[in-house]
Short mmCIF file of C-alpha atoms in Angstrom, two decimals:
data_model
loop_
_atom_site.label_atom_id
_atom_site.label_comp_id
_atom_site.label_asym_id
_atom_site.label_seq_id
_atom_site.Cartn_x
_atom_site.Cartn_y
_atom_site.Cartn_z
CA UNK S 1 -98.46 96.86 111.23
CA UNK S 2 -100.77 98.32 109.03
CA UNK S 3 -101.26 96.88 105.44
CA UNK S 4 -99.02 99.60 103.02
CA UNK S 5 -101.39 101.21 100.19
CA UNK S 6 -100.44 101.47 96.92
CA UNK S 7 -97.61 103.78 95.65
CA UNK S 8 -100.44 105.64 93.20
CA UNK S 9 -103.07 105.65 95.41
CA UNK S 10 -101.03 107.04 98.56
CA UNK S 11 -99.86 110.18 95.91
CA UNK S 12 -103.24 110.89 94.99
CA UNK S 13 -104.48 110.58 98.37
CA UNK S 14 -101.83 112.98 99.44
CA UNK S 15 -102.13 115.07 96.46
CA UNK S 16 -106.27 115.44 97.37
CA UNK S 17 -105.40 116.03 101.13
CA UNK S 18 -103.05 118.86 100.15
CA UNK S 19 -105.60 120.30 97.92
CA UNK S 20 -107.81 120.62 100.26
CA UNK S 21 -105.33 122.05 102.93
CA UNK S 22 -104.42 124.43 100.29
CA UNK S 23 -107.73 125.57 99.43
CA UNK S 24 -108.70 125.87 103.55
CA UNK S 25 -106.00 127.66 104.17
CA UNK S 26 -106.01 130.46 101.05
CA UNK S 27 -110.23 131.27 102.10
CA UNK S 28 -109.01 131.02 105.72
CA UNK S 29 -105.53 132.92 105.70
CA UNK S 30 -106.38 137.55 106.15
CA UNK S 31 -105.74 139.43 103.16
CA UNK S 32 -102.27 140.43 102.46
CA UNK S 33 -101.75 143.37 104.22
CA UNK S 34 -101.31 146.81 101.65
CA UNK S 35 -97.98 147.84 100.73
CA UNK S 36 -96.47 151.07 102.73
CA UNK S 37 -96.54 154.19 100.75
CA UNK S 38 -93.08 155.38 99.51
CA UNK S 39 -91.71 158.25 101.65
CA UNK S 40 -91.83 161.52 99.45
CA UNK S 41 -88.97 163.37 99.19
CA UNK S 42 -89.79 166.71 97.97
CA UNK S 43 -88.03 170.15 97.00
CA UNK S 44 -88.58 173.50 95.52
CA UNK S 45 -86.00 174.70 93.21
CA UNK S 46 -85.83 178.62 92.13
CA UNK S 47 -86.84 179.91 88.53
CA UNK S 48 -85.38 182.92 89.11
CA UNK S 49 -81.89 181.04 89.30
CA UNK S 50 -80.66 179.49 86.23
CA UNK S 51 -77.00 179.19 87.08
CA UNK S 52 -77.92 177.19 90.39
CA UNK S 53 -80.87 175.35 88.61
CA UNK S 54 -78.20 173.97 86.44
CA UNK S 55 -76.17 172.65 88.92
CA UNK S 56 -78.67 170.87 91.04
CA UNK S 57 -78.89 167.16 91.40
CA UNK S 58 -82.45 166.23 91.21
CA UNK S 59 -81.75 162.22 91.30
CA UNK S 60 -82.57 161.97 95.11
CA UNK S 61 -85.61 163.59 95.05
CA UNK S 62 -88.84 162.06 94.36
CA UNK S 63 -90.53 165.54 93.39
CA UNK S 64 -89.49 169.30 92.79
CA UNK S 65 -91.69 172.32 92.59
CA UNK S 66 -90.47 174.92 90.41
CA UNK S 67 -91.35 178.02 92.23
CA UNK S 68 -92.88 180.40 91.78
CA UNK S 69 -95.53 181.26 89.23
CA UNK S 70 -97.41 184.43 90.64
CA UNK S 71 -101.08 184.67 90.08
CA UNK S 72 -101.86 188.04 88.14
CA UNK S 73 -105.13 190.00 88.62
CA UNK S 74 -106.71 188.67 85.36
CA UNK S 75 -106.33 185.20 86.28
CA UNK S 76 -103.08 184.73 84.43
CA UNK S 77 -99.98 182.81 85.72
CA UNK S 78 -96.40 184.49 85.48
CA UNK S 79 -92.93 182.31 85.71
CA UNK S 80 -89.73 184.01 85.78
CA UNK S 81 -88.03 182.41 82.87
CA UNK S 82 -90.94 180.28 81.71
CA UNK S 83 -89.62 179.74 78.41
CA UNK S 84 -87.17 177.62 80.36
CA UNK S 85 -89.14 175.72 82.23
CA UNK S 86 -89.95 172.73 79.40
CA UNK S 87 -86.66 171.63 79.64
CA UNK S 88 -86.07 171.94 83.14
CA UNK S 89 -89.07 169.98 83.24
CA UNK S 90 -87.71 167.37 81.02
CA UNK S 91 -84.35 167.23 83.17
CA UNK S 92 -86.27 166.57 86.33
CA UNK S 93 -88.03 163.53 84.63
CA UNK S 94 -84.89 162.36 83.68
CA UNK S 95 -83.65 162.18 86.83
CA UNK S 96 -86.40 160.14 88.01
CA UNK S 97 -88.17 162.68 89.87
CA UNK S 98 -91.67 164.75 89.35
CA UNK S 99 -92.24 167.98 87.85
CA UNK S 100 -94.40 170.50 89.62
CA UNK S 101 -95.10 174.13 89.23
CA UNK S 102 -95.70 176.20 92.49
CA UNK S 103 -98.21 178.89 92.64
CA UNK S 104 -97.20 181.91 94.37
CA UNK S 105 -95.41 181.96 97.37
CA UNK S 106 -94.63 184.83 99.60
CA UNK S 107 -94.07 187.72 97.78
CA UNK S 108 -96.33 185.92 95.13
CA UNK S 109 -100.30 185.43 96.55
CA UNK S 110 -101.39 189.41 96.46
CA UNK S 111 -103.86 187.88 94.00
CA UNK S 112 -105.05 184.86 95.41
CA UNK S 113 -107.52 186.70 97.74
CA UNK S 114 -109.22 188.27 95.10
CA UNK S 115 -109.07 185.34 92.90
CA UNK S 116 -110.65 182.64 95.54
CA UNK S 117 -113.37 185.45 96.73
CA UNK S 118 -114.94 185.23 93.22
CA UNK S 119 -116.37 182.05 91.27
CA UNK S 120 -115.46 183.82 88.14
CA UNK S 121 -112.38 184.51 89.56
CA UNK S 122 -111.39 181.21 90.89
CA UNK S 123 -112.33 179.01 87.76
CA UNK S 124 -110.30 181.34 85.58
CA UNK S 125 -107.20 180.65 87.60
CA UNK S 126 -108.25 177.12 88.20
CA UNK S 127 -108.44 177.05 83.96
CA UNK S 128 -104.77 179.38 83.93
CA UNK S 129 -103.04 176.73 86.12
CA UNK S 130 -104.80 173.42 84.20
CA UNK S 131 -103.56 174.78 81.31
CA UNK S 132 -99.95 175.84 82.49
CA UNK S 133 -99.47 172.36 83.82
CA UNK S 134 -100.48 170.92 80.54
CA UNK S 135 -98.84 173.19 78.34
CA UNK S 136 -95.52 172.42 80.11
CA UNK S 137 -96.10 169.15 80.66
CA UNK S 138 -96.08 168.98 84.54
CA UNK S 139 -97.01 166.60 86.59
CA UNK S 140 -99.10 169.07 88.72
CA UNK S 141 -99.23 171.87 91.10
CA UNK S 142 -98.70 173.30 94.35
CA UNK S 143 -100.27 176.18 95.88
CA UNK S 144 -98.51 178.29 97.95
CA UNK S 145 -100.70 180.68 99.49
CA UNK S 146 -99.34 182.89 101.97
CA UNK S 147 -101.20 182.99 104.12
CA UNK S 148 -105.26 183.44 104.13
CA UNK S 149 -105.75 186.41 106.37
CA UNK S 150 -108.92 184.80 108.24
CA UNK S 151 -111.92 182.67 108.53
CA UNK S 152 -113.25 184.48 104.98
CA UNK S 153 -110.08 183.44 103.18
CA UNK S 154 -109.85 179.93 104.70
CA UNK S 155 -113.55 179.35 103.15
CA UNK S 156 -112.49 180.50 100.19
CA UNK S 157 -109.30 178.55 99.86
CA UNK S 158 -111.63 175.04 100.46
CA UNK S 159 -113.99 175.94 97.35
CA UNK S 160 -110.88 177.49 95.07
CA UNK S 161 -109.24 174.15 95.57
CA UNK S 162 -112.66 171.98 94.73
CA UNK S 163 -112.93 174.26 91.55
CA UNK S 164 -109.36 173.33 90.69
CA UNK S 165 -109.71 169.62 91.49
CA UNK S 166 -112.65 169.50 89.45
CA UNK S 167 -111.08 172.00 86.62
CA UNK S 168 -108.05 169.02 86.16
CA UNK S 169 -110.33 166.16 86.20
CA UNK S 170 -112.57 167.82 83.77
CA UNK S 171 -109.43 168.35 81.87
CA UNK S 172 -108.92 164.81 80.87
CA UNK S 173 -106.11 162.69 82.24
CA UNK S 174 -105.69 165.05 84.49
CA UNK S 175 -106.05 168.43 82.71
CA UNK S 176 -104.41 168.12 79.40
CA UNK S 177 -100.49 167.69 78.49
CA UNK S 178 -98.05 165.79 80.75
CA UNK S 179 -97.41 162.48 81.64
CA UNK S 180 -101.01 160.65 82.05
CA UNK S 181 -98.83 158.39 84.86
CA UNK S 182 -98.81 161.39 87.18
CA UNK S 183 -100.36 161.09 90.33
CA UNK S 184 -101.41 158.00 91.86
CA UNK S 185 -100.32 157.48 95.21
CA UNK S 186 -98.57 154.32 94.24
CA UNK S 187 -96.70 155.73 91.78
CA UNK S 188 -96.19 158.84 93.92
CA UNK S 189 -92.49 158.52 92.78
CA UNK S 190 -90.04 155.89 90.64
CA UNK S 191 -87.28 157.22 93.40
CA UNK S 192 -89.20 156.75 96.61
CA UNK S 193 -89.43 152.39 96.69
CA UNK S 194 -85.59 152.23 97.31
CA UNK S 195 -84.36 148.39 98.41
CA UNK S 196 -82.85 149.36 101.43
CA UNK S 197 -85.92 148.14 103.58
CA UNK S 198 -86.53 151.68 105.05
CA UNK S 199 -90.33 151.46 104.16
CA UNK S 200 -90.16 148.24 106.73
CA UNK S 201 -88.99 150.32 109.93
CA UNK S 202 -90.47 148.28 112.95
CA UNK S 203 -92.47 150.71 115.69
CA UNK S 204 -93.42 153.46 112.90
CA UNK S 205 -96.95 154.19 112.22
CA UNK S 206 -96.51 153.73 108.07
CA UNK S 207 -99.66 153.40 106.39
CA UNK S 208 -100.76 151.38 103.31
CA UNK S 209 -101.89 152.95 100.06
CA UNK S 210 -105.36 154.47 100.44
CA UNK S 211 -105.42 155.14 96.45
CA UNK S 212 -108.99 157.46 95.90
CA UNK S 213 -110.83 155.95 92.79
CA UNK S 214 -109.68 157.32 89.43
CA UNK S 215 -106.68 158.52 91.11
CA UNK S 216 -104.22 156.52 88.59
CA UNK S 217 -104.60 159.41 85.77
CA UNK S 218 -105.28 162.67 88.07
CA UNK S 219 -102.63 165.65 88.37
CA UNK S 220 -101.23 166.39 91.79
CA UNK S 221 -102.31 169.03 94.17
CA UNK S 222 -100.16 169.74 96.63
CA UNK S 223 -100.16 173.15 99.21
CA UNK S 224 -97.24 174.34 101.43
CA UNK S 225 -98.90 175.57 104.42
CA UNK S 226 -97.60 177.24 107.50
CA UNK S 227 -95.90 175.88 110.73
CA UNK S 228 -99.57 176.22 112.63
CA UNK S 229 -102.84 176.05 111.02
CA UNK S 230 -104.51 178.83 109.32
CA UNK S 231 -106.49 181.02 112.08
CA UNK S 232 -109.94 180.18 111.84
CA UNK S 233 -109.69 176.84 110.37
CA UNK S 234 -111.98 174.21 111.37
CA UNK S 235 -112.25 170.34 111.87
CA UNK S 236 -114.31 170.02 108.98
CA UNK S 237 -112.74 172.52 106.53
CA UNK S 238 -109.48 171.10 107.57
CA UNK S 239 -111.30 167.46 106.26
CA UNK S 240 -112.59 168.69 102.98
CA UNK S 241 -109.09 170.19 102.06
CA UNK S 242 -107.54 167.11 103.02
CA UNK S 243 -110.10 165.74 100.65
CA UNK S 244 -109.04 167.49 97.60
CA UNK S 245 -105.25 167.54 97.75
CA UNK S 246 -102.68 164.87 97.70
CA UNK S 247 -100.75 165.85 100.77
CA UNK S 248 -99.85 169.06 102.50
CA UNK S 249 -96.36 170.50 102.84
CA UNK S 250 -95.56 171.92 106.49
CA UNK S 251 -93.09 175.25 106.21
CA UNK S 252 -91.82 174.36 109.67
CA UNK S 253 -88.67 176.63 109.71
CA UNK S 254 -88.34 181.01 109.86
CA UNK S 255 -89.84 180.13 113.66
CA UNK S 256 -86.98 182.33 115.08
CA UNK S 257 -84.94 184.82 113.35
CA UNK S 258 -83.85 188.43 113.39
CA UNK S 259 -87.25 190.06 113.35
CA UNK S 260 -87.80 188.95 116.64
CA UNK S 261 -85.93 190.91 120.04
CA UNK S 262 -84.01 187.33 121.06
CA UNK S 263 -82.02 184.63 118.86
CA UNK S 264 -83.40 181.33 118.78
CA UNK S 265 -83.31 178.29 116.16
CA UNK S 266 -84.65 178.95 112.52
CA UNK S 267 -86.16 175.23 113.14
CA UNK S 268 -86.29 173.41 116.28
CA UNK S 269 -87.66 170.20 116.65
CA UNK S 270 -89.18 170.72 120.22
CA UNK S 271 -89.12 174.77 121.62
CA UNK S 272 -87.90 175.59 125.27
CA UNK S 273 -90.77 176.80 127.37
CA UNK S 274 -90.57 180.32 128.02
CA UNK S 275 -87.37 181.01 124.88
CA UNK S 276 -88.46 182.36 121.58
CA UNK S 277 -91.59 181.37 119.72
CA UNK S 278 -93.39 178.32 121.50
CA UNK S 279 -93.55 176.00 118.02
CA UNK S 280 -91.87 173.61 116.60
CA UNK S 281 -91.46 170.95 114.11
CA UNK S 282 -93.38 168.60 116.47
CA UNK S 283 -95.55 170.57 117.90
CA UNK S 284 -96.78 172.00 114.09
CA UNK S 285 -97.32 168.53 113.33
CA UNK S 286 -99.60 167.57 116.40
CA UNK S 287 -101.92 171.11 115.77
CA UNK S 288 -102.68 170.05 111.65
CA UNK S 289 -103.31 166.25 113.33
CA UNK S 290 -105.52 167.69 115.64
CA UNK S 291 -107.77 169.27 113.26
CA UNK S 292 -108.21 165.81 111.95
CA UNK S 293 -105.93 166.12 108.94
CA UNK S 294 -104.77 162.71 108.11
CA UNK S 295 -100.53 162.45 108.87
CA UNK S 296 -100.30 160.22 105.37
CA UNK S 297 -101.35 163.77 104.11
CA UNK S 298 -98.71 165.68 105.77
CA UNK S 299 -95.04 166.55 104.15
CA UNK S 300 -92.34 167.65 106.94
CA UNK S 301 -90.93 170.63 106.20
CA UNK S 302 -86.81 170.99 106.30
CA UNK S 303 -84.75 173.91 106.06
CA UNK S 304 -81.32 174.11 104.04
CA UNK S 305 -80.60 176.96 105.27
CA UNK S 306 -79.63 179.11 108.55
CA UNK S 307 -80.30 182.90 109.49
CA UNK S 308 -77.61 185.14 111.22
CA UNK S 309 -78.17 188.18 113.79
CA UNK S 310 -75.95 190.10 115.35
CA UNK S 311 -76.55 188.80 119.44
CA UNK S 312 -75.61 191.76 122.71
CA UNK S 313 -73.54 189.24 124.51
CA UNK S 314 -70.81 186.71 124.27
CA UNK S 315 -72.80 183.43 123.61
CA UNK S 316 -69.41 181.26 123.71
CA UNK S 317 -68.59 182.72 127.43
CA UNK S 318 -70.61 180.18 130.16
CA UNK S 319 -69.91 176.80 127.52
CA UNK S 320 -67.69 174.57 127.20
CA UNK S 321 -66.43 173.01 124.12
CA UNK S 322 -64.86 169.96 122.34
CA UNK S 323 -61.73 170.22 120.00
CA UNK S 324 -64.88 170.29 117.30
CA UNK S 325 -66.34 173.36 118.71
CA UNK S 326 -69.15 171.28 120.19
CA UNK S 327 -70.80 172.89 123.08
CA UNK S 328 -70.52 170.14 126.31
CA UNK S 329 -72.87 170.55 129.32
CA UNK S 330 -71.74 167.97 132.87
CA UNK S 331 -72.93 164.68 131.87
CA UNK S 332 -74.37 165.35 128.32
CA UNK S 333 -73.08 164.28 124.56
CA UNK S 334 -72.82 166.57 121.78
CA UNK S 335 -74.16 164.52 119.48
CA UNK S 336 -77.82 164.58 118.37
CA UNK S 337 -78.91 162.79 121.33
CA UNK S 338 -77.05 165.10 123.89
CA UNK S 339 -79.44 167.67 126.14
CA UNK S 340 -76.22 170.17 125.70
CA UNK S 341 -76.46 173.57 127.31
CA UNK S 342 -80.55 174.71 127.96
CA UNK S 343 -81.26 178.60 127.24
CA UNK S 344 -77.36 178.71 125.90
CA UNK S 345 -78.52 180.09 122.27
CA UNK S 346 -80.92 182.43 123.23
CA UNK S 347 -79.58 185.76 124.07
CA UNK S 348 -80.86 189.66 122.94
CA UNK S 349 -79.67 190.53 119.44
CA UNK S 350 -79.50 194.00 117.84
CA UNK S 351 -81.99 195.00 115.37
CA UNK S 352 -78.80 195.48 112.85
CA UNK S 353 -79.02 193.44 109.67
CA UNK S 354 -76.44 191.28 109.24
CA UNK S 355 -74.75 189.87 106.24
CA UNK S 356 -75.25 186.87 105.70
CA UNK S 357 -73.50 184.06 102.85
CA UNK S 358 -71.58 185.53 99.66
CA UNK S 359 -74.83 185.40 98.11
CA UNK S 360 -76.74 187.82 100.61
CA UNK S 361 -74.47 190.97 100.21
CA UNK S 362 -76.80 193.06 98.28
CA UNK S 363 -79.67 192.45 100.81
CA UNK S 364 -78.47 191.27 104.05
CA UNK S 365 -81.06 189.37 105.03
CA UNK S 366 -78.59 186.75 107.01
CA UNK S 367 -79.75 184.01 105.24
CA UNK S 368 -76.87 181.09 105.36
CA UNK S 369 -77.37 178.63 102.58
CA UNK S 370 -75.75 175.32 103.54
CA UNK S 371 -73.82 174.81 100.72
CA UNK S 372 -71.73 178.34 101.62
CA UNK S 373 -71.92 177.26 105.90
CA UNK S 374 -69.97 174.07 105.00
CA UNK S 375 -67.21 176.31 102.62
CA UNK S 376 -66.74 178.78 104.50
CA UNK S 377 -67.00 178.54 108.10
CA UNK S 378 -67.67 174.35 108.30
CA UNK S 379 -64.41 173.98 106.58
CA UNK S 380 -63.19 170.91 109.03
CA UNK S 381 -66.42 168.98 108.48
CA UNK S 382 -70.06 169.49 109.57
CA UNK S 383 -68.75 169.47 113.48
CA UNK S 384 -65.47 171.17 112.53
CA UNK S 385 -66.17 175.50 112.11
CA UNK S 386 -62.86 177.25 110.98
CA UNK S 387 -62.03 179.60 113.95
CA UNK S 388 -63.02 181.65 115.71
CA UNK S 389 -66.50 179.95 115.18
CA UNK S 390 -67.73 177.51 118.14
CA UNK S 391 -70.29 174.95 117.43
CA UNK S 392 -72.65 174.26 119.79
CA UNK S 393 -75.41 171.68 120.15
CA UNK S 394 -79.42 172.39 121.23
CA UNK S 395 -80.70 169.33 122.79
CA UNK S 396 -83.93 170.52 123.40
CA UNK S 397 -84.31 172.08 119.91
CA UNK S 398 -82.05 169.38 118.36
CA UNK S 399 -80.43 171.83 116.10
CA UNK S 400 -76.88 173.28 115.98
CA UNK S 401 -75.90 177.02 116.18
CA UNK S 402 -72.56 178.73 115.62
CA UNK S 403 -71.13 181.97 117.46
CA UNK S 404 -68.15 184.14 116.22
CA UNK S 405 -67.11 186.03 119.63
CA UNK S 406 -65.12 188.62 117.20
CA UNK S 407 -68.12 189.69 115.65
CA UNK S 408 -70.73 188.62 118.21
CA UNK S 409 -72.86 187.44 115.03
CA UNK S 410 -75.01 184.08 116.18
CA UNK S 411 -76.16 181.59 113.13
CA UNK S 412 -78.83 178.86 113.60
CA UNK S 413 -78.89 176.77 110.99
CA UNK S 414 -79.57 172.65 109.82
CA UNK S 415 -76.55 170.06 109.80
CA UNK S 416 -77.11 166.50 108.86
CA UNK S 417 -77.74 165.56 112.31
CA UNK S 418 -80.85 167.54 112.58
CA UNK S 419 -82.29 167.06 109.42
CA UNK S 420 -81.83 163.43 109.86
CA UNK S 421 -83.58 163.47 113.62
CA UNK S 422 -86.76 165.52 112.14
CA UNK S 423 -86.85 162.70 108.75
CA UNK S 424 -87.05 159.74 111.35
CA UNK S 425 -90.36 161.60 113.13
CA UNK S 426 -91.59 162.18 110.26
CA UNK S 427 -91.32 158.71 109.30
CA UNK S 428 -92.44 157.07 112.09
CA UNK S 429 -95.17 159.32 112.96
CA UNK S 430 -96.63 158.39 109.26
CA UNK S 431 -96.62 161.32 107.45
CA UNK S 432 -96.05 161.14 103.79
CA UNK S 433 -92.78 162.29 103.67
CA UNK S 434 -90.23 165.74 103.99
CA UNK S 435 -90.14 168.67 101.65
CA UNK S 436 -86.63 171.03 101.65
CA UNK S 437 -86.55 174.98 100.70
CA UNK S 438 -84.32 174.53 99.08
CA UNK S 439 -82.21 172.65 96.37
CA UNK S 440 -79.73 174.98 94.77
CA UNK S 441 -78.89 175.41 98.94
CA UNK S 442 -77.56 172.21 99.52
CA UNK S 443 -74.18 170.70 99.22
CA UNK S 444 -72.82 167.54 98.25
CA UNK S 445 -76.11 165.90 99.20
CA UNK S 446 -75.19 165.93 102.29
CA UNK S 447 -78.47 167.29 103.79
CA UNK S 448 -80.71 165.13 102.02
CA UNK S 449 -79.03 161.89 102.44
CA UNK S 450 -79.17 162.26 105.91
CA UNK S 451 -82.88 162.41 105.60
CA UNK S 452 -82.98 159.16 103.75
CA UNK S 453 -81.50 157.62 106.89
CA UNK S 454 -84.52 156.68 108.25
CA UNK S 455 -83.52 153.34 110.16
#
């Protein structure tokens, strides 16, 4: 047997061989690996709408962009009911969400052409926006261009965002006014870090922060883009945007619709080869990576909304459905994960517009806002149309589509189950997070929650 030490001296051996371990093992032991970015949620919410404005739950959201402000000729910035807008703003911070204004959208960018052409030009509404986004205390922007008509305009757009970049940081916190917390990428959002471990998701490709220097007091610049890139865009333009903006926000819906000779989905997550326009909400998200734009860049782009045509056939007569309405092919499920019947919602439609929601009578457009879809023909649930309305299910587009064989009038449109499929790619493809047009259409939070259910 071995001769016992001392009490003491056995501790402070013990103590100094710990020590040591300790010490090896903190130099040895890799760097704690960087936090995952919060997943953005993101949504654009109508000036031009008080009534619905007031009603809109911004709490799940972790920014909104107030849309639109439209670009005038002299450089000056225009918002329907701006003298509202500082206390909308104020409500949206409340909720725990960010305040953005967007610049111009579609009926919106006449001027932007112009205005980017021109150094002059551009740094006046670089200085117009700086100072709207200060003066109303915003957190930043988003610019909405739509679209650049060619390689020109694409050039253009690169050095009109670089003046604007450098037009905030000149500004000071960020250009003036608002919250001097704005726009880091850690503190993209006081919503986004919820404790429900969805940031952890095993098998997604969730990066950590890549925070630029100086980024902690800088406004946000944000840009809805189309479904495909902008024709003419190259590699390197493509990186020197993705340079000088926070993230990009996809528009990955109006696909299909009644403009075109055959109906198809509004949004569909994978196209059929050969039926309606060949993109989709993945395949818009492989062309922007291709150019090189980083996916941690990248907002998915949701719809809350359908579109109605009027189709030239019976599109209930060859399916079968469930007591739900829910289209059944041999073999398949109608869930989200069903194939259910190829080619089924595709069928020529008349170049009638059609009525769509309560709210499109005076244009007929055949826009469906959600909120209306689930009072008024979704009475029974989101699988459950009020007759004579069939539900079917897309499995190659992964969306849902409802047919009225009274009226022979078609609607593609978003239900949770599609809006939650698209959320999970987005997730686990690493993009930054999902953007909905837009707030005042949803009900009962139904569409976003199912986007937060990203596990």
């Amino acid at each position: 047997m071995l001769p016992l030490r001392p009490l003491a001296a056995t501790i402070a051996g013990t103590a100094a061989t710990l020590s040591l371990s300790l010490s090896l093992s903190l130099s040895l032991a890799p760097p704690p690996a960087a936090a995952a970015e919060p997943f953005l949620y993101i949504g654009y919410c109508p000036s031009w709408n008080p009534a619905a404005i007031e009603a809109t739950d911004f709490s799940p959201y972790t920014h909104v962009n107030i849309a639109f402000a439209i670009p005038q000729a002299d450089g000056s910035l225009v918002l329907e009911n701006e003298g509202q807008l500082g206390a909308l703003a104020a409500r949206i911070r409340a909720q725990g969400a960010k305040a953005l204004v967007a610049v111009g959208g579609y009926t919106g960018s006449a001027a932007f052409g112009c205005a980017a052409a021109d150094a002059g030009r551009a740094a006046a509404l670089s200085a117009a926006i700086v100072g709207f986004v200060g003066r109303h205390g915003l957190d930043g922007v988003d610019i909405d261009w739509e679209y650049p008509a060619g390689a020109g305009d694409v050039a253009n757009l690169v050095t009109f965002l670089a003046t604007l970049r450098g037009a905030f940081d000149a500004g000071g916190s960020g250009g003036g006014g608002g919250s001097s917390s704005s726009s880091s990428s850690d503190d993209m959002n006081r919503n986004a870090d919820d404790d429900d471990g969805v940031f952890k998701r095993r098998g997604s490709k969730r990066r950590g922060n890549r925070k630029r220097g100086g980024e902690q007091d800088r406004k946000i610049i944000s840009m809805a883009v189309p479904a495909m890139p902008y024709p003419g865009l190259t590699p390197q333009q493509a990186r020197d945007m993705s340079a000088l903006v926070d993230y990009i926000s996809l528009m990955q819906y109006d696909i299909n619709g009644p403009w075109a000779g055959e109906t198809g989905p509004n949004a569909p997550f994978d196209f059929e080869a050969g039926r309606g326009l060949q993109v989709s909400f993945r395949s818009s998200i492989e062309a922007w990576r291709a150019l090189g734009w980083p996916a941690e860049r990248m907002v998915a782009g949701l719809a809350f909304y359908g579109r109605a045509a009027r189709a030239l056939r019976d599109m209930n007569a060859g399916t079968r459905g469930d007591a739900a309405g829910n289209t059944t092919a041999a073999g398949d499920d109608a869930a989200a994960e069903g194939t259910g019947n190829p080619g089924a919602q595709y069928a020529a439609q008349s170049a009638e517009r059609v009525v769509g929601d309560r709210d499109d009578a005076c244009c007929a457009t055949g826009t469906w806002k959600w909120k209306w879809l689930r009072q008024d023909i979704l009475t029974g649930g989101v699988e459950a149309p009020a007759a004579p309305w069939v539900r079917h299910w897309d499995g190659v587009s992964q969306t849902p589509w409802l047919f009225n064989s009274e009226t022979m009038v078609y609607i593609t449109y978003e239900d949770p189950a599609s809006i939650a499929r698209k959320a999970r790619h987005a997730y686990e493809e690493g993009l930054r997070g999902v953007m909905a047009w837009s707030l005042e259409m949803e009900w009962d939070n139904e569409l976003v929650s199912a986007a937060k259910e990203l596990c």
